[in-house]
Amino acid sequence: MPPVLNSVIFETLQVTFFVFAMMVIVDLVNLWTRGKIVVFLRKGRELRQYFVTSLIGAAPGCLGAFTNVSLYVHGMISFGALTGAMAATSGDEAFVMLAMFPKTALLLFALLFVIGITVGFLTDKIIRKMKIQTCQDCSEQLIHESHGGFSHYLKEHVWHHIVKRHLWKTALWTFGALLVVHFGMESWDLSSITAEYTLGLLFLSALIGLIPESGPHLIFVTMFANGLIPFSVLFTSSFVQDGHGMLPMLSYSVKDSIMIKLFNLSFGLLVGLLLYAFGF
């Protein structure tokens, strides 16, 4: 087996194990805090919505995004709050970033959290000024509470949700992204190519970010980990994409989902280009 392939397999296994452990921890926190978040929001004002939903969104994984969508269709948070939360969300890629470059990942999450609050506020201002109607075709949904003991949790949450729906996809996409970058660095002068087309990669990362799926964005995570792209490209990718977070929203309102992605594409490119212009 070629040394590069050995290295890629070993790195993929390391990342996958870390991702699995983090997914379980985040899942437990999400289950424990869901009811408390609802109570907290009912007592708060709009500014509290932006803070709480962006904080939930900035947490690694897609579970926070699912919670925010559920709160939105129940009329508990505004359209802007959900938009800002999706901007703060990095999906399952967040776990991989924590495994590959933890310090930069935490800095990125903090930045997305702060900007997510701002985006939420500005988005609500814009839709009110333009008199855009939101959540017109949302379906009434119920928030189902989790029941059962430890065996239920292992079966339903760990096996069916984390392993069968998320982990294997993350492992395959990580392996593919690592393979492309490692072979690219050996076969071509990938660092020169990416340096020459950095601005194009920034726009490409934003467009790929429109895909409501965790996985394709890992190529930018891997390139950043190998020093091939600047922070501005990674930021733009993380800002525009939201992993699987948009999928339940698509089932409630296609119109609102499209508007959220357009708002975040616009804001993501604006901030990403500013970071790029300042040399980040």
Coordinates of C-alpha atoms in Angstrom, one line a residue:
M1 CA 0.0 0.0 0.0
P2 CA 1.5 3.4 -0.9
P3 CA 2.7 5.5 2.0
V4 CA 0.3 8.4 1.1
L5 CA -2.7 6.0 1.3
N6 CA -1.5 4.7 4.6
S7 CA -1.2 8.2 5.9
V8 CA -4.7 9.2 4.6
I9 CA -6.4 6.1 6.1
F10 CA -4.7 6.7 9.5
E11 CA -5.6 10.4 9.6
T12 CA -9.2 9.6 8.5
L13 CA -9.6 7.0 11.4
Q14 CA -8.2 9.6 13.9
V15 CA -10.6 12.3 12.7
T16 CA -13.6 9.9 12.6
F17 CA -13.0 8.7 16.2
F18 CA -12.7 12.3 17.4
V19 CA -15.8 13.3 15.5
F20 CA -17.8 10.4 16.9
A21 CA -16.9 11.3 20.5
M22 CA -17.7 15.0 19.9
M23 CA -21.0 14.1 18.3
V24 CA -22.1 12.0 21.3
I25 CA -21.2 14.9 23.7
V26 CA -23.0 17.5 21.6
D27 CA -26.1 15.3 21.2
L28 CA -26.3 14.8 25.0
V29 CA -26.0 18.5 25.6
N30 CA -28.6 19.3 23.0
L31 CA -31.1 16.8 24.6
W32 CA -30.4 18.2 28.1
T33 CA -30.8 21.9 27.1
R34 CA -33.7 21.8 24.6
G35 CA -36.5 22.4 27.0
K36 CA -34.5 25.0 28.9
I37 CA -33.9 26.9 25.7
V38 CA -37.7 27.1 25.0
V39 CA -38.4 28.5 28.5
F40 CA -35.5 31.0 28.2
L41 CA -36.7 32.3 24.8
R42 CA -40.3 32.7 26.0
K43 CA -39.1 35.1 28.7
G44 CA -36.8 37.1 26.4
R45 CA -36.8 39.9 23.8
E46 CA -35.7 39.8 20.2
L47 CA -32.0 40.5 21.1
R48 CA -32.0 37.4 23.2
Q49 CA -33.2 35.4 20.2
Y50 CA -30.2 36.5 18.1
F51 CA -27.8 35.6 20.9
V52 CA -29.3 32.3 21.8
T53 CA -29.9 31.0 18.3
S54 CA -26.4 32.0 17.1
L55 CA -24.9 30.3 20.1
I56 CA -26.8 27.1 19.4
G57 CA -25.8 27.4 15.7
A58 CA -22.2 27.9 16.5
A59 CA -22.1 24.6 18.4
P60 CA -20.5 21.8 16.3
G61 CA -22.9 19.6 14.2
C62 CA -26.4 20.0 12.8
L63 CA -28.4 19.3 15.9
G64 CA -28.4 23.0 16.9
A65 CA -29.6 24.0 13.5
F66 CA -32.5 21.4 13.7
T67 CA -33.5 22.9 17.1
N68 CA -33.5 26.5 15.6
V69 CA -35.7 25.4 12.7
S70 CA -38.2 23.8 15.1
L71 CA -38.2 27.0 17.2
Y72 CA -38.8 29.1 14.0
V73 CA -41.8 27.1 12.7
H74 CA -43.4 27.4 16.1
G75 CA -43.1 31.2 15.9
M76 CA -40.7 31.4 18.8
I77 CA -37.8 33.1 16.9
S78 CA -37.8 35.5 14.0
F79 CA -36.7 34.9 10.4
G80 CA -33.6 37.0 11.1
A81 CA -32.7 35.0 14.2
L82 CA -32.8 31.7 12.1
T83 CA -30.8 33.3 9.3
G84 CA -28.1 34.4 11.7
A85 CA -28.1 31.0 13.4
M86 CA -27.6 29.3 10.0
A87 CA -24.7 31.7 9.3
A88 CA -23.1 30.6 12.6
T89 CA -23.6 26.9 11.8
S90 CA -20.8 24.9 10.2
G91 CA -22.4 21.5 10.3
D92 CA -20.4 18.3 10.8
E93 CA -17.4 20.0 9.3
A94 CA -17.0 21.8 12.6
F95 CA -16.0 18.5 14.3
V96 CA -13.4 17.8 11.6
M97 CA -12.0 21.3 12.1
L98 CA -11.7 20.8 15.8
A99 CA -9.8 17.6 15.1
M100 CA -7.4 19.2 12.5
F101 CA -6.8 22.7 13.8
P102 CA -8.6 23.2 17.2
K103 CA -7.4 26.7 18.0
T104 CA -8.3 28.2 14.7
A105 CA -11.6 26.3 14.7
L106 CA -12.6 27.8 18.1
L107 CA -11.6 31.3 16.8
L108 CA -13.8 30.7 13.7
F109 CA -16.8 29.5 15.7
A110 CA -16.5 32.6 18.0
L111 CA -16.4 34.9 14.9
L112 CA -19.3 33.1 13.3
F113 CA -21.3 33.5 16.6
V114 CA -20.7 37.2 16.8
I115 CA -21.4 37.9 13.1
G116 CA -24.4 35.6 13.3
I117 CA -26.0 37.9 15.9
T118 CA -25.3 40.9 13.6
V119 CA -26.7 39.1 10.6
G120 CA -29.9 38.2 12.5
F121 CA -30.5 41.8 13.5
L122 CA -29.7 43.2 10.0
T123 CA -31.8 40.6 8.2
D124 CA -34.9 41.3 10.3
K125 CA -34.4 45.1 9.6
I126 CA -34.2 44.4 5.9
I127 CA -37.3 42.1 5.6
R128 CA -39.4 44.6 7.7
K129 CA -38.3 47.5 5.6
M130 CA -39.0 45.6 2.4
K131 CA -42.2 44.1 3.9
I132 CA -41.3 40.6 3.0
Q133 CA -43.6 38.0 4.5
T134 CA -42.0 34.9 6.1
C135 CA -43.1 31.5 7.3
Q136 CA -46.3 31.8 5.3
D137 CA -46.2 28.1 4.2
C138 CA -44.7 26.6 7.4
S139 CA -46.3 23.5 8.7
E140 CA -47.3 23.3 12.3
Q141 CA -44.9 20.9 13.9
L142 CA -44.6 19.4 17.3
I143 CA -41.3 19.2 19.2
H144 CA -41.1 15.6 20.3
E145 CA -39.4 15.0 23.6
S146 CA -37.0 12.1 24.0
H147 CA -38.2 9.2 26.0
G148 CA -36.6 6.0 27.1
G149 CA -33.5 5.0 29.0
F150 CA -29.9 4.4 28.1
S151 CA -30.6 1.5 25.7
H152 CA -33.1 3.7 23.8
Y153 CA -30.5 6.5 23.6
L154 CA -27.8 4.1 22.3
K155 CA -30.2 2.7 19.6
E156 CA -32.0 5.8 18.5
H157 CA -29.5 8.6 19.0
V158 CA -26.0 7.0 18.8
W159 CA -26.7 4.2 16.2
H160 CA -29.6 5.5 14.1
H161 CA -28.7 9.2 14.1
I162 CA -25.0 9.6 14.7
V163 CA -23.6 6.5 13.1
K164 CA -26.1 5.6 10.4
R165 CA -26.9 9.2 9.3
H166 CA -23.8 11.2 9.9
L167 CA -20.6 9.4 10.9
W168 CA -20.0 7.2 7.8
K169 CA -20.6 10.1 5.5
T170 CA -18.2 12.3 7.4
A171 CA -15.6 9.5 7.3
L172 CA -16.0 9.0 3.5
W173 CA -15.9 12.7 2.7
T174 CA -12.9 13.2 5.0
F175 CA -11.0 10.3 3.3
G176 CA -11.9 11.7 -0.1
A177 CA -10.8 15.2 0.7
L178 CA -7.5 14.1 2.3
L179 CA -6.8 11.8 -0.6
V180 CA -7.3 14.6 -3.2
V181 CA -5.2 17.1 -1.3
H182 CA -2.3 14.6 -0.5
F183 CA -2.1 13.3 -4.0
G184 CA -2.5 16.8 -5.4
M185 CA 0.4 18.0 -3.3
E186 CA 2.6 15.1 -4.5
S187 CA 1.6 15.2 -8.2
W188 CA 1.1 18.9 -8.8
D189 CA 2.3 22.2 -7.3
L190 CA -1.0 22.6 -5.5
S191 CA 0.2 25.4 -3.3
S192 CA 1.1 27.5 -6.4
I193 CA -2.3 26.7 -8.0
T194 CA -4.3 27.6 -5.0
A195 CA -2.3 30.8 -4.4
E196 CA -3.0 31.9 -8.0
Y197 CA -6.7 31.3 -7.8
T198 CA -7.4 32.2 -4.2
L199 CA -10.2 34.7 -5.0
G200 CA -11.8 32.2 -7.4
L201 CA -11.7 29.5 -4.6
L202 CA -13.4 32.0 -2.3
F203 CA -16.3 32.4 -4.6
L204 CA -16.4 28.7 -5.3
S205 CA -16.5 27.9 -1.5
A206 CA -19.5 30.2 -1.3
L207 CA -21.4 28.5 -4.2
I208 CA -20.6 25.0 -2.8
G209 CA -21.9 26.3 0.6
L210 CA -25.4 26.6 -1.0
I211 CA -25.5 22.7 -1.0
P212 CA -27.6 21.6 2.0
E213 CA -25.3 18.7 2.8
S214 CA -22.3 18.0 5.1
G215 CA -19.4 16.7 3.1
P216 CA -18.5 18.7 0.0
H217 CA -17.2 21.6 2.1
L218 CA -14.5 19.3 3.7
I219 CA -12.3 19.9 0.7
F220 CA -11.8 23.5 2.0
V221 CA -11.2 22.4 5.5
T222 CA -8.6 20.0 4.3
M223 CA -6.9 22.5 2.1
F224 CA -6.8 25.0 5.0
A225 CA -5.3 22.4 7.3
N226 CA -2.5 21.9 4.7
G227 CA -1.9 25.6 4.4
L228 CA -3.2 25.8 0.8
I229 CA -5.9 28.4 1.3
P230 CA -6.2 31.5 3.6
F231 CA -8.6 31.9 6.5
S232 CA -10.9 34.1 4.3
V233 CA -11.8 31.1 2.1
L234 CA -12.4 28.8 5.1
F235 CA -14.6 31.5 6.7
T236 CA -16.7 32.0 3.6
S237 CA -17.2 28.3 3.2
S238 CA -18.2 27.9 6.9
F239 CA -20.5 31.0 6.8
V240 CA -22.5 30.1 3.8
Q241 CA -22.9 26.4 4.4
D242 CA -24.9 24.9 7.3
G243 CA -24.4 21.2 6.8
H244 CA -27.7 19.2 7.0
G245 CA -29.2 22.1 9.0
M246 CA -31.3 23.4 6.1
L247 CA -32.9 20.1 5.2
P248 CA -35.8 20.2 7.7
M249 CA -36.4 23.9 6.8
L250 CA -36.8 22.9 3.2
S251 CA -39.7 20.6 4.1
Y252 CA -41.5 23.4 6.0
S253 CA -40.9 26.3 3.6
V254 CA -38.9 26.2 0.3
K255 CA -39.3 30.0 -0.1
D256 CA -37.9 30.8 3.4
S257 CA -35.1 28.3 2.8
I258 CA -34.1 30.0 -0.4
M259 CA -34.2 33.5 1.2
I260 CA -32.0 32.3 4.1
K261 CA -29.4 30.9 1.7
L262 CA -29.4 34.1 -0.4
F263 CA -29.0 36.3 2.7
N264 CA -26.2 34.2 4.0
L265 CA -24.5 34.0 0.5
S266 CA -24.6 37.8 0.3
F267 CA -23.3 38.4 3.9
G268 CA -20.8 35.6 3.6
L269 CA -19.3 36.9 0.4
L270 CA -19.2 40.5 1.9
V271 CA -17.4 39.5 5.1
G272 CA -15.2 36.9 3.3
L273 CA -14.0 39.5 0.7
L274 CA -13.3 42.0 3.5
L275 CA -11.1 39.4 5.2
Y276 CA -9.4 38.6 1.9
A277 CA -8.8 42.3 1.2
F278 CA -7.1 42.6 4.6
G279 CA -4.9 39.7 4.0
F280 CA -6.5 37.0 6.1

